[in-house]
Coordinates of C-alpha atoms and ligand atoms in Angstrom, one line a residue:
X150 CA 102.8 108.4 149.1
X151 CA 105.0 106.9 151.8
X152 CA 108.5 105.6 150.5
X153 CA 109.2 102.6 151.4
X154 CA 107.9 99.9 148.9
X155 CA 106.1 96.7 150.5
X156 CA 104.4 93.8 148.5
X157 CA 101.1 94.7 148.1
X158 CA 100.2 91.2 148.7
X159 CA 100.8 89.1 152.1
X160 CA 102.0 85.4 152.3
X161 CA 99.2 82.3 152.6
X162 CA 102.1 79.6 152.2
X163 CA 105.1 79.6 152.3
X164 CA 108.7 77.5 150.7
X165 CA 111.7 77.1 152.9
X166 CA 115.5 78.7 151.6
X167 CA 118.1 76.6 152.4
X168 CA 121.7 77.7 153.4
X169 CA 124.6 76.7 152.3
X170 CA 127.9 77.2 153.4
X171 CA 131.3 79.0 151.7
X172 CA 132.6 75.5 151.6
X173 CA 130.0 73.9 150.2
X174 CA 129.0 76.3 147.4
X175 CA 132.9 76.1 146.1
X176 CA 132.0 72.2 145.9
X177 CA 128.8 72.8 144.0
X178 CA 130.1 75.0 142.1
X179 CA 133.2 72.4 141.3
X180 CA 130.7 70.3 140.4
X181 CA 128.8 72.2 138.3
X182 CA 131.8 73.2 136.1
X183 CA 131.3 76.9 137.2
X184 CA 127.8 76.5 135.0
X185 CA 124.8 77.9 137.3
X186 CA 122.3 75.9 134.7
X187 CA 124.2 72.8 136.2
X188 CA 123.1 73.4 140.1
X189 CA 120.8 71.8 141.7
X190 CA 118.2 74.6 142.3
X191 CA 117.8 73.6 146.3
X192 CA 121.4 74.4 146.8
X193 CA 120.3 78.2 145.7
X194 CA 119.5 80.6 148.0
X195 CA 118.0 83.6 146.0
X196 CA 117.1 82.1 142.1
X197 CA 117.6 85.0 139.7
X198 CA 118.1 83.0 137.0
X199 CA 114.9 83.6 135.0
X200 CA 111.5 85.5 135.4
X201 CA 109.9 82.8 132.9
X202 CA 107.4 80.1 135.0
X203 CA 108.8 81.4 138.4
X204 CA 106.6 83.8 139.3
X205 CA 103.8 83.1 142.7
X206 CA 100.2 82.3 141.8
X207 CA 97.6 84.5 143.6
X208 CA 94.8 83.3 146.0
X209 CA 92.1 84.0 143.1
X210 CA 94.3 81.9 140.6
X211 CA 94.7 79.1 142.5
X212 CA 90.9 79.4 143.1
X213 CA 89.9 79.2 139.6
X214 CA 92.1 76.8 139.0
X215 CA 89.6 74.4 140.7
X216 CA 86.9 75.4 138.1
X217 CA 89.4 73.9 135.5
X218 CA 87.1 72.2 132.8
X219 CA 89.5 69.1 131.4
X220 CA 87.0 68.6 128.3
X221 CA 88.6 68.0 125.4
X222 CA 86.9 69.7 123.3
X223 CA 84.9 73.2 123.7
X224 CA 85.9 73.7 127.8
X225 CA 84.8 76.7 129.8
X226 CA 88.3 77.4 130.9
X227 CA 89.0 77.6 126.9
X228 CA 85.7 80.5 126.8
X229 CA 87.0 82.4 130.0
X230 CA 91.0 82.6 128.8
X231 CA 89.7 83.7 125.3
X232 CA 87.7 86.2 126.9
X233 CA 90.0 87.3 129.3
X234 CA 93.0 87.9 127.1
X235 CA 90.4 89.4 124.1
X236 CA 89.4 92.4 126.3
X237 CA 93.3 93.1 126.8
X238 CA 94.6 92.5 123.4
X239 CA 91.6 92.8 121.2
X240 CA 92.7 90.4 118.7
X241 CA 89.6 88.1 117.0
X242 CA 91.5 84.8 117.2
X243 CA 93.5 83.7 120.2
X244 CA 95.3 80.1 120.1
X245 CA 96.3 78.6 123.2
X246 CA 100.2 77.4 123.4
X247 CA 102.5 75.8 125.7
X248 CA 104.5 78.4 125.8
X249 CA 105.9 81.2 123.9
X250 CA 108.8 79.5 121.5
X251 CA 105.2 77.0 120.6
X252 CA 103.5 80.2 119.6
X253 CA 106.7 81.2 117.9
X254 CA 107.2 78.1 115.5
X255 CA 103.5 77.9 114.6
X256 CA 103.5 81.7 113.3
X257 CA 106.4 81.7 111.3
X258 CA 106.1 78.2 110.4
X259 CA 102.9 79.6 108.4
X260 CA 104.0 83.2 108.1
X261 CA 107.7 82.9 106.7
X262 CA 109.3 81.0 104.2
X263 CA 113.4 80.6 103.0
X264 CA 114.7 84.1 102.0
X265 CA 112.3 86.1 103.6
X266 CA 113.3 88.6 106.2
X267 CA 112.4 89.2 109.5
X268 CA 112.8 93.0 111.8
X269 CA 112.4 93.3 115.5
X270 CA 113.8 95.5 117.8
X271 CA 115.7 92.8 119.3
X272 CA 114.7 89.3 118.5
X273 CA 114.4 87.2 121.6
X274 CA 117.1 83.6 121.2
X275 CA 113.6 81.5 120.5
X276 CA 112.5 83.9 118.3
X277 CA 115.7 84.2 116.5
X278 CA 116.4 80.3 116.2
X279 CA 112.0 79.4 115.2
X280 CA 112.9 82.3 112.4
X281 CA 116.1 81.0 111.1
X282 CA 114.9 77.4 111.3
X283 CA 112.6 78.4 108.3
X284 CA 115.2 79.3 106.7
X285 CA 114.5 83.2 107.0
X286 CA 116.9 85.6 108.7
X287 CA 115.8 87.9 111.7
X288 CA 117.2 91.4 111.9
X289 CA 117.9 93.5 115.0
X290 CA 116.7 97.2 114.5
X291 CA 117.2 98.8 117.9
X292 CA 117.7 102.3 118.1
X293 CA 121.0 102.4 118.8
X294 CA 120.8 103.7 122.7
X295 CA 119.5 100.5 122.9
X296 CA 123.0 99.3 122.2
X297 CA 125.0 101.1 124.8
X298 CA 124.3 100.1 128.5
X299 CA 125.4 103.5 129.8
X300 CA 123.1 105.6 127.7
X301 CA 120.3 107.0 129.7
X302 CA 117.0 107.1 127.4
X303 CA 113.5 106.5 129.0
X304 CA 112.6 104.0 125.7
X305 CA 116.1 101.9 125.1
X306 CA 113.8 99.3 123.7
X307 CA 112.7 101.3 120.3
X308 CA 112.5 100.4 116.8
X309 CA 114.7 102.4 114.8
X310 CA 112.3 103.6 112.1
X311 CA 114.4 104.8 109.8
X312 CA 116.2 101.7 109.7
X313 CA 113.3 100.2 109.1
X314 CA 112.3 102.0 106.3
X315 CA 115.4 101.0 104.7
X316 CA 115.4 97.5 105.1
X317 CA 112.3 97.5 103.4
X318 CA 113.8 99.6 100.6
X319 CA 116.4 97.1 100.2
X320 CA 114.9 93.7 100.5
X321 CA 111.3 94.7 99.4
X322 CA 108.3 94.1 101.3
X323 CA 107.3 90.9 99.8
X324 CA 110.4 89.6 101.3
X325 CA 109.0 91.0 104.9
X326 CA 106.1 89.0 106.0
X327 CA 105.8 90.4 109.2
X328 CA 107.7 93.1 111.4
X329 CA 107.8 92.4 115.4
X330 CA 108.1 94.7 118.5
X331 CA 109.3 92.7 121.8
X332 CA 108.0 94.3 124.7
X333 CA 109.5 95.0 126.6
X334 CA 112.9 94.3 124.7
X335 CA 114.5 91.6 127.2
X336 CA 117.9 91.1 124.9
X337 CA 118.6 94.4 125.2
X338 CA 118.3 94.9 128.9
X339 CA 114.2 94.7 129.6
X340 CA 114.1 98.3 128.4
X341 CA 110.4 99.5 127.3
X342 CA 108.9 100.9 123.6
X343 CA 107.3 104.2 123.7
X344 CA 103.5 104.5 122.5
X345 CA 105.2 107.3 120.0
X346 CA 107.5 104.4 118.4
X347 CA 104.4 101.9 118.1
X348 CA 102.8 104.1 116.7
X349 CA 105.2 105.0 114.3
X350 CA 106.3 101.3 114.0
X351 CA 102.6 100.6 112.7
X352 CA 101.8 103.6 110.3
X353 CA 105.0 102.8 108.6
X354 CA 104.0 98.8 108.2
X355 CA 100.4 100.1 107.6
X356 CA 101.9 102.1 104.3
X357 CA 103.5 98.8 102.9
X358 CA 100.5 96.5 103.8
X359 CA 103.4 94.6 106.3
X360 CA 101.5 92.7 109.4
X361 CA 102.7 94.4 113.2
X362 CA 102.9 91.4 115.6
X363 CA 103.9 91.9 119.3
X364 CA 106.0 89.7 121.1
X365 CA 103.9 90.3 124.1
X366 CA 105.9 88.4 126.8
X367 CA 106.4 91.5 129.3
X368 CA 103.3 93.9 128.1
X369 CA 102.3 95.0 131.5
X370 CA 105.5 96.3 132.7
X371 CA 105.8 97.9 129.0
X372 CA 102.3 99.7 129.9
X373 CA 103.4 100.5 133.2
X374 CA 106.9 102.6 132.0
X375 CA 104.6 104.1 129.1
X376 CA 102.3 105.7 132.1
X377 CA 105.6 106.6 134.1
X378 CA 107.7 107.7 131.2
X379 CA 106.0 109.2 128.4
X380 CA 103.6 112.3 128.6
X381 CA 99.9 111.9 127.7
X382 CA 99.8 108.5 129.7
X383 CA 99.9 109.6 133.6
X384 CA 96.3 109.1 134.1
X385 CA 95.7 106.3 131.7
X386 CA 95.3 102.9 133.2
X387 CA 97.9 100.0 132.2
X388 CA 95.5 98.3 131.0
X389 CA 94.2 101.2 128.8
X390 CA 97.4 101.8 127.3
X391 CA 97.9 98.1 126.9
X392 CA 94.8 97.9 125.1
X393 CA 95.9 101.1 122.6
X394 CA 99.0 99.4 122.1
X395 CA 97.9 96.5 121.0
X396 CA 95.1 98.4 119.0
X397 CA 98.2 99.1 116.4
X398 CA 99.1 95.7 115.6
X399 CA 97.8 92.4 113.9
X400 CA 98.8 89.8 116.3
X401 CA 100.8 88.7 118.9
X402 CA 103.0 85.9 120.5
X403 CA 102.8 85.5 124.1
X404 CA 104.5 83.8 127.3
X405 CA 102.0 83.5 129.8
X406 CA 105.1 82.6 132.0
X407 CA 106.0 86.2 132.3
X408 CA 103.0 88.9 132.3
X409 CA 100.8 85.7 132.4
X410 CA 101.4 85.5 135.8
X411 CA 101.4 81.5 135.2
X412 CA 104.0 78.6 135.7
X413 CA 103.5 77.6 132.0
X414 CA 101.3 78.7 128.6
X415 CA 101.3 81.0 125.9
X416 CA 99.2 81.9 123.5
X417 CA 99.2 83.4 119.2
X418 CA 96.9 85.5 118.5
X419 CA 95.9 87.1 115.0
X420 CA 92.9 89.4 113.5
X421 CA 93.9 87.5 110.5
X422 CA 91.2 84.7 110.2
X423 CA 92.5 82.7 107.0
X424 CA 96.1 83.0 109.5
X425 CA 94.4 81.5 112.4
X426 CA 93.0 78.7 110.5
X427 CA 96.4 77.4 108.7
X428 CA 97.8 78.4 112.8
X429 CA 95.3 75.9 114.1
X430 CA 95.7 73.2 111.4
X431 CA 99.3 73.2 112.6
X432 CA 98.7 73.4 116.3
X433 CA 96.0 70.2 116.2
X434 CA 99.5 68.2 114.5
X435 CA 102.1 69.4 117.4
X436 CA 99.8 71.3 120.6
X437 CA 96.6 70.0 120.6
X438 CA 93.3 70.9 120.1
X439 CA 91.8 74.6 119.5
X440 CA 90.6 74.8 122.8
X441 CA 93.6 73.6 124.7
X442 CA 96.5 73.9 122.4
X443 CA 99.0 72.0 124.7
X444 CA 97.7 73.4 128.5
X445 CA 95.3 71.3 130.9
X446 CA 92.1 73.5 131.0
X447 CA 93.3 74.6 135.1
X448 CA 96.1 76.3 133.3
X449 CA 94.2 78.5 130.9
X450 CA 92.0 79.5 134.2
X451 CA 95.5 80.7 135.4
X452 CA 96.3 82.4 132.4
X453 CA 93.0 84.4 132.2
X454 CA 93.6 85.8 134.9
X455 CA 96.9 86.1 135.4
X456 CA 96.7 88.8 132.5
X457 CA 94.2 90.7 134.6
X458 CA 96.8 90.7 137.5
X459 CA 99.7 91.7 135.6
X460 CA 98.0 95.3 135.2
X461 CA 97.3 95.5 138.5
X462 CA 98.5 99.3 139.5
X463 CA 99.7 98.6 143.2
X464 CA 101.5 95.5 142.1
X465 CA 103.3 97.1 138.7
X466 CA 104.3 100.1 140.6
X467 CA 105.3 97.9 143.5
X468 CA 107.5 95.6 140.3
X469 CA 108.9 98.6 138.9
X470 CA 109.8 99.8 142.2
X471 CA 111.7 96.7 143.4
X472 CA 113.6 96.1 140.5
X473 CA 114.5 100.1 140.0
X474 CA 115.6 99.7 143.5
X475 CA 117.8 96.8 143.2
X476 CA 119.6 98.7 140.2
X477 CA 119.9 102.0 141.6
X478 CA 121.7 100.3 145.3
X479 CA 124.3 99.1 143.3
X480 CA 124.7 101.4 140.5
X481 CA 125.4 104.5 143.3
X482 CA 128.1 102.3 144.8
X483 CA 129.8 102.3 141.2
X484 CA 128.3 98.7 139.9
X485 CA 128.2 99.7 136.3
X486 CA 124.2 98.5 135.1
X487 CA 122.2 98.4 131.8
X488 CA 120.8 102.2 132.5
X489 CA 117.8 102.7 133.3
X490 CA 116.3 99.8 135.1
X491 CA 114.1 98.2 133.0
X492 CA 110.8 96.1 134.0
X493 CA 112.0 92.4 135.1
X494 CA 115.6 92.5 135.4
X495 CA 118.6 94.4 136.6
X496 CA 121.6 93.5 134.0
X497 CA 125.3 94.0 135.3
X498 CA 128.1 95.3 132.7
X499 CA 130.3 91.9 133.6
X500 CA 133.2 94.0 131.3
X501 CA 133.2 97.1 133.1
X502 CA 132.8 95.2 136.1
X503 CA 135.8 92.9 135.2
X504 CA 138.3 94.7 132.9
X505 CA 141.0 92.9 133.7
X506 CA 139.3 89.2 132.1
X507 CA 139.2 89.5 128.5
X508 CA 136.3 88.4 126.8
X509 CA 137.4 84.9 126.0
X510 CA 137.7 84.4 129.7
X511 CA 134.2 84.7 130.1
X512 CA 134.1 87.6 132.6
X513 CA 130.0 87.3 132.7
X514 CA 130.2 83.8 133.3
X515 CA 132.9 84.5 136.1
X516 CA 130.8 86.9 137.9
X517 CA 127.7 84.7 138.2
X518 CA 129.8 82.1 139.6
X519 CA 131.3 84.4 141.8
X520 CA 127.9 85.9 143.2
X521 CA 126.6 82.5 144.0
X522 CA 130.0 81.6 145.7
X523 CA 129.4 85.0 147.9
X524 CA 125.7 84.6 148.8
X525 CA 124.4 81.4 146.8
X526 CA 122.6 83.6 144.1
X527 CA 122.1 82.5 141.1
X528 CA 122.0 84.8 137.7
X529 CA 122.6 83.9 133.9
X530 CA 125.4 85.2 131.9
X531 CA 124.1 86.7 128.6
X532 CA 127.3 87.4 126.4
X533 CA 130.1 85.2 125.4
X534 CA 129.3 82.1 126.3
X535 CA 125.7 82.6 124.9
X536 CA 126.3 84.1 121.9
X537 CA 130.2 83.2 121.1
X538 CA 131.8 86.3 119.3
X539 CA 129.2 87.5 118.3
X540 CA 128.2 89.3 121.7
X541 CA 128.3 92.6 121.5
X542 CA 128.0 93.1 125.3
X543 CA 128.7 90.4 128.8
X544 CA 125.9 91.0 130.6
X545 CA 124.6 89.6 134.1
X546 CA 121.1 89.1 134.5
X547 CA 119.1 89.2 138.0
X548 CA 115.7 88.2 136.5
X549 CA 113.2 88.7 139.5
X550 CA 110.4 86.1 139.6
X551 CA 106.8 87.7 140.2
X552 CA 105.9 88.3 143.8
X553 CA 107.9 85.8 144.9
X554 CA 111.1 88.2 146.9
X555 CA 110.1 90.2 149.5
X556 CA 112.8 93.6 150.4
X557 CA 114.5 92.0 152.2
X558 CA 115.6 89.6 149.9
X559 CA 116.5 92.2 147.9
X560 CA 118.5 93.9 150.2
X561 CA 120.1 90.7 150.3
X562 CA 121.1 91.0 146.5
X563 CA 122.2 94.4 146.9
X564 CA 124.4 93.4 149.8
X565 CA 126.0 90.5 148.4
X566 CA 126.3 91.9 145.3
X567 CA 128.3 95.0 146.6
X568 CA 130.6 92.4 148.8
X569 CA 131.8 91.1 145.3
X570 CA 132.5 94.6 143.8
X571 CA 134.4 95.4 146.4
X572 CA 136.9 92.1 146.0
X573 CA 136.4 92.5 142.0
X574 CA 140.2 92.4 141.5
X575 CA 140.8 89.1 142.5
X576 CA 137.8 87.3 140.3
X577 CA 139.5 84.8 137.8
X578 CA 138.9 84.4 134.2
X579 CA 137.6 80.8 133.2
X580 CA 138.1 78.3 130.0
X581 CA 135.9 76.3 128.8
X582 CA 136.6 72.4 129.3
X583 CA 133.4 71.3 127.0
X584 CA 131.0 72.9 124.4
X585 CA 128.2 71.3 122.3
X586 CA 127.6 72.4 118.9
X587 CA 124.7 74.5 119.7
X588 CA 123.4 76.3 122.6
X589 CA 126.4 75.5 124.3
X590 CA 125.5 78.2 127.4
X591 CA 122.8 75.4 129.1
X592 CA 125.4 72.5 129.3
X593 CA 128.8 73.9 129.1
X594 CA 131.7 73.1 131.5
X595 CA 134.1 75.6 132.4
X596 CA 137.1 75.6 135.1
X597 CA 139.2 78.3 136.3
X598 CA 141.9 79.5 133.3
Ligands
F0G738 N1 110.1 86.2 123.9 C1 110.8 86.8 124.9 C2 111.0 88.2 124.8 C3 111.2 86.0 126.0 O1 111.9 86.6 127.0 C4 111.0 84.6 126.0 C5 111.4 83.8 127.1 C6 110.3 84.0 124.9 C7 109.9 84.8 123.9 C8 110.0 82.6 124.8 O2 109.0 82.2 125.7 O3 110.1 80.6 127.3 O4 107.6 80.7 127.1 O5 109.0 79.7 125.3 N2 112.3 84.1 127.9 C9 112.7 83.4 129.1 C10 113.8 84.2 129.8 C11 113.1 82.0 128.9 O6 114.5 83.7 130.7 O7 114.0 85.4 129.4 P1 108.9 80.7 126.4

């Protein structure tokens, strides 16, 4: 195998960068209150802000989307998606979204109730806030790798079982009505789950008659580091190990703006019939109907099959690649990274990177500003600012969007990137000027301290 990594895909049509210069991005970013959410997006050069919606539609996507059937009721598109995402996930009833946080609200909007309790390996912030506006609590269980970026450990994004098994000791499992595995575990750096901990995961719910629901944003690239990582799965196909995977669960909630390969959708999906009908009595109030919940028929043509394309082998190994390149550029020049590289994302240690701004200066906030003043790339702080003190770690996140960077872009990243290291001693701490009450990270203002 030769080894330099191209996109196995080539370019039909094609969206102009625009430059900016130093000048101009220290305006912008004055303007913006040092807060990448506030930019303009055509004053970016390289958007890293978010894998979610941003990825490229393929020839054969864009094709089908001309056999969109708009029907309201009972539309083809509605018969091919179902299909489509059936022979992956295997689940009897699947229920359309309009994206993931829809899929979120409807299952635990039927599932959970005040006082009950919620584990997942690392609960996603939608997750998190649809679960705690029920009024039940959602509990972190990552093994506890998964906690340090440094570690090295080919599955960072594992359930700790044992902690499992306690929580239900304590709480009681008619306090749990459901346990979750995000893959792959995007809070805590994108890292995978191992077939072995599913399994595990599922035998252990199994014994206390406790539902396994996926959050199934990223289950490609999950599939695709199970084949690379874990023995017994180099000559499976990702989308036979996606389908074993999801073989040990109930259900799933799903982003079709990630592993979807679409610019919006989701979907729920449930073996649980008496479920699905209380899910789609509360999706015709707030979605729409059965067959559409929320999506114009073109987008569930997308959607089915975008999830065929995410398990493409030449393109996962070509995503896994990129990204595992980006990280491992930086990380040999000293950038300290969430190790390993996981599927979407590279996430930077802004605290090792930055020791000398303390945490209330906002040291991952400061480096994203400072990488877009350097090259006009934009990334999203995930620490202080996002969580308050309750961040554990201040992380940078380059979220790649899906075949939309070629190598050279990257090299870009990995250039620019390393300029900043290099001049790390003269970053600046920041304050914040203005908060609101609650996620304060999208509209915050923040000046130099
Ligand atoms: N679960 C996970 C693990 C996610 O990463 C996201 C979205 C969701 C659920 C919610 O899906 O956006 O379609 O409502 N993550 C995006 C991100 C926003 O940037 O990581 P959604």
């Amino acid at each position: 195998m030769p080894r330099t990594i191209i996109e196995p895909f080539r370019i039909k049509s094609v969206e102009p960068l625009r430059w900016t210069t130093r000048e101009e991005r220290l305006q912008l970013l004055r303007a913006a209150h040092c807060n990448l959410f506030l930019l303009p997006a055509a004053d970016v050069l390289i958007d890293l802000l978010t894998d979610s919606g941003t990825g490229a539609m393929s020839t054969h996507q864009w094709a089908a989307i001309m056999e969109g059937d708009e029907s309201y009721a009972g539309s083809k598109s509605f018969d091919r998606f179902r299909n489509s995402v059936q022979d992956i996930f295997g689940y009897r009833n699947v229920i359309p979204t309009h994206q993931g946080r829809a899929a979120e609200r409807i299952l635990f909007g039927v599932m959970c109730k005040k006082g009950d309790v919620v584990p997942n390996n690392t609960h996603f912030d939608t997750t998190r806030a649809n679960i705690e506006f029920v009024g039940a609590e959602a509990v972190d269980l990552v093994i506890s790798e998964g906690r340090d970026p440094r570690v090295k450990h080919p599955f960072k994004g594992n359930m700790d079982v044992g902690a499992l098994e306690q929580l239900i000791q304590r709480v009681g499992r008619e306090r749990i009505p459901l346990v979750m595995l995000t893959v792959t575990n995007n809070s805590g750096g994108g890292q995978p789950v191992s077939m072995d901990n599913v399994r595990q995961v599922s035998s252990l719910c199994k014994r206390h008659r406790i539902p396994l629901y996926f959050d199934a944003c990223r289950f490609a690239e999950n599939s695709y580091l199970i084949r690379l990582r874990e023995s017994g799965y180099e000559s499976k196909s990702p989308k036979q190990i996606a389908q074993e995977m999801f073989s040990y669960g109930d259900g799933c909630t799903m982003s079709a703006k990630k592993d979807g390969m679409a610019n919006i959708g989701g979907f729920l999906c449930t073996n649980d019939d008496l479920l699905a009908q209380q899910e789609k009595d509360l999706l015709i109030l707030t979605e729409g109907y059965p067959t559409y919940g929320g999506l114009a028929g073109r987008d569930l043509e997308a959607i089915a099959v975008g999830v065929q394309e995410a398990l493409e082998e030449d393109y996962l190994r070509y995503r896994i690649a990129s990204t595992a390149y980006l990280g491992n550029h930086i990380a040999e020049q000293g950038v300290p990274i969430v190790q390993p590289p996981g599927g979407h994302a590279i996430y930077i240690d802004a605290r090792a990177f930055l020791p000398h701004i303390p945490v209330e200066q906002f040291p991952g906030v400061a480096l994203a500003a400072e990488l877009y003043l350097e090259g006009g790339i934009r990334s999203v702080e995930i620490g202080t600012l996002m969580f308050g003190a309750a961040a554990k770690m201040d992380l940078v996140r380059l979220a790649i969007p899906r075949r939309v960077y070629t190598q050279s872009h990257i090299d870009y990243v990995v250039e620019i990137i390393l300029e900043v290291w290099k001049k790390r001693a003269s970053i600046r701490g920041l304050k914040l000027k203005y908060e609101a009450p609650f996620l304060r990270h999208f509209t915050a203002k923040l000046e130099p301290s």
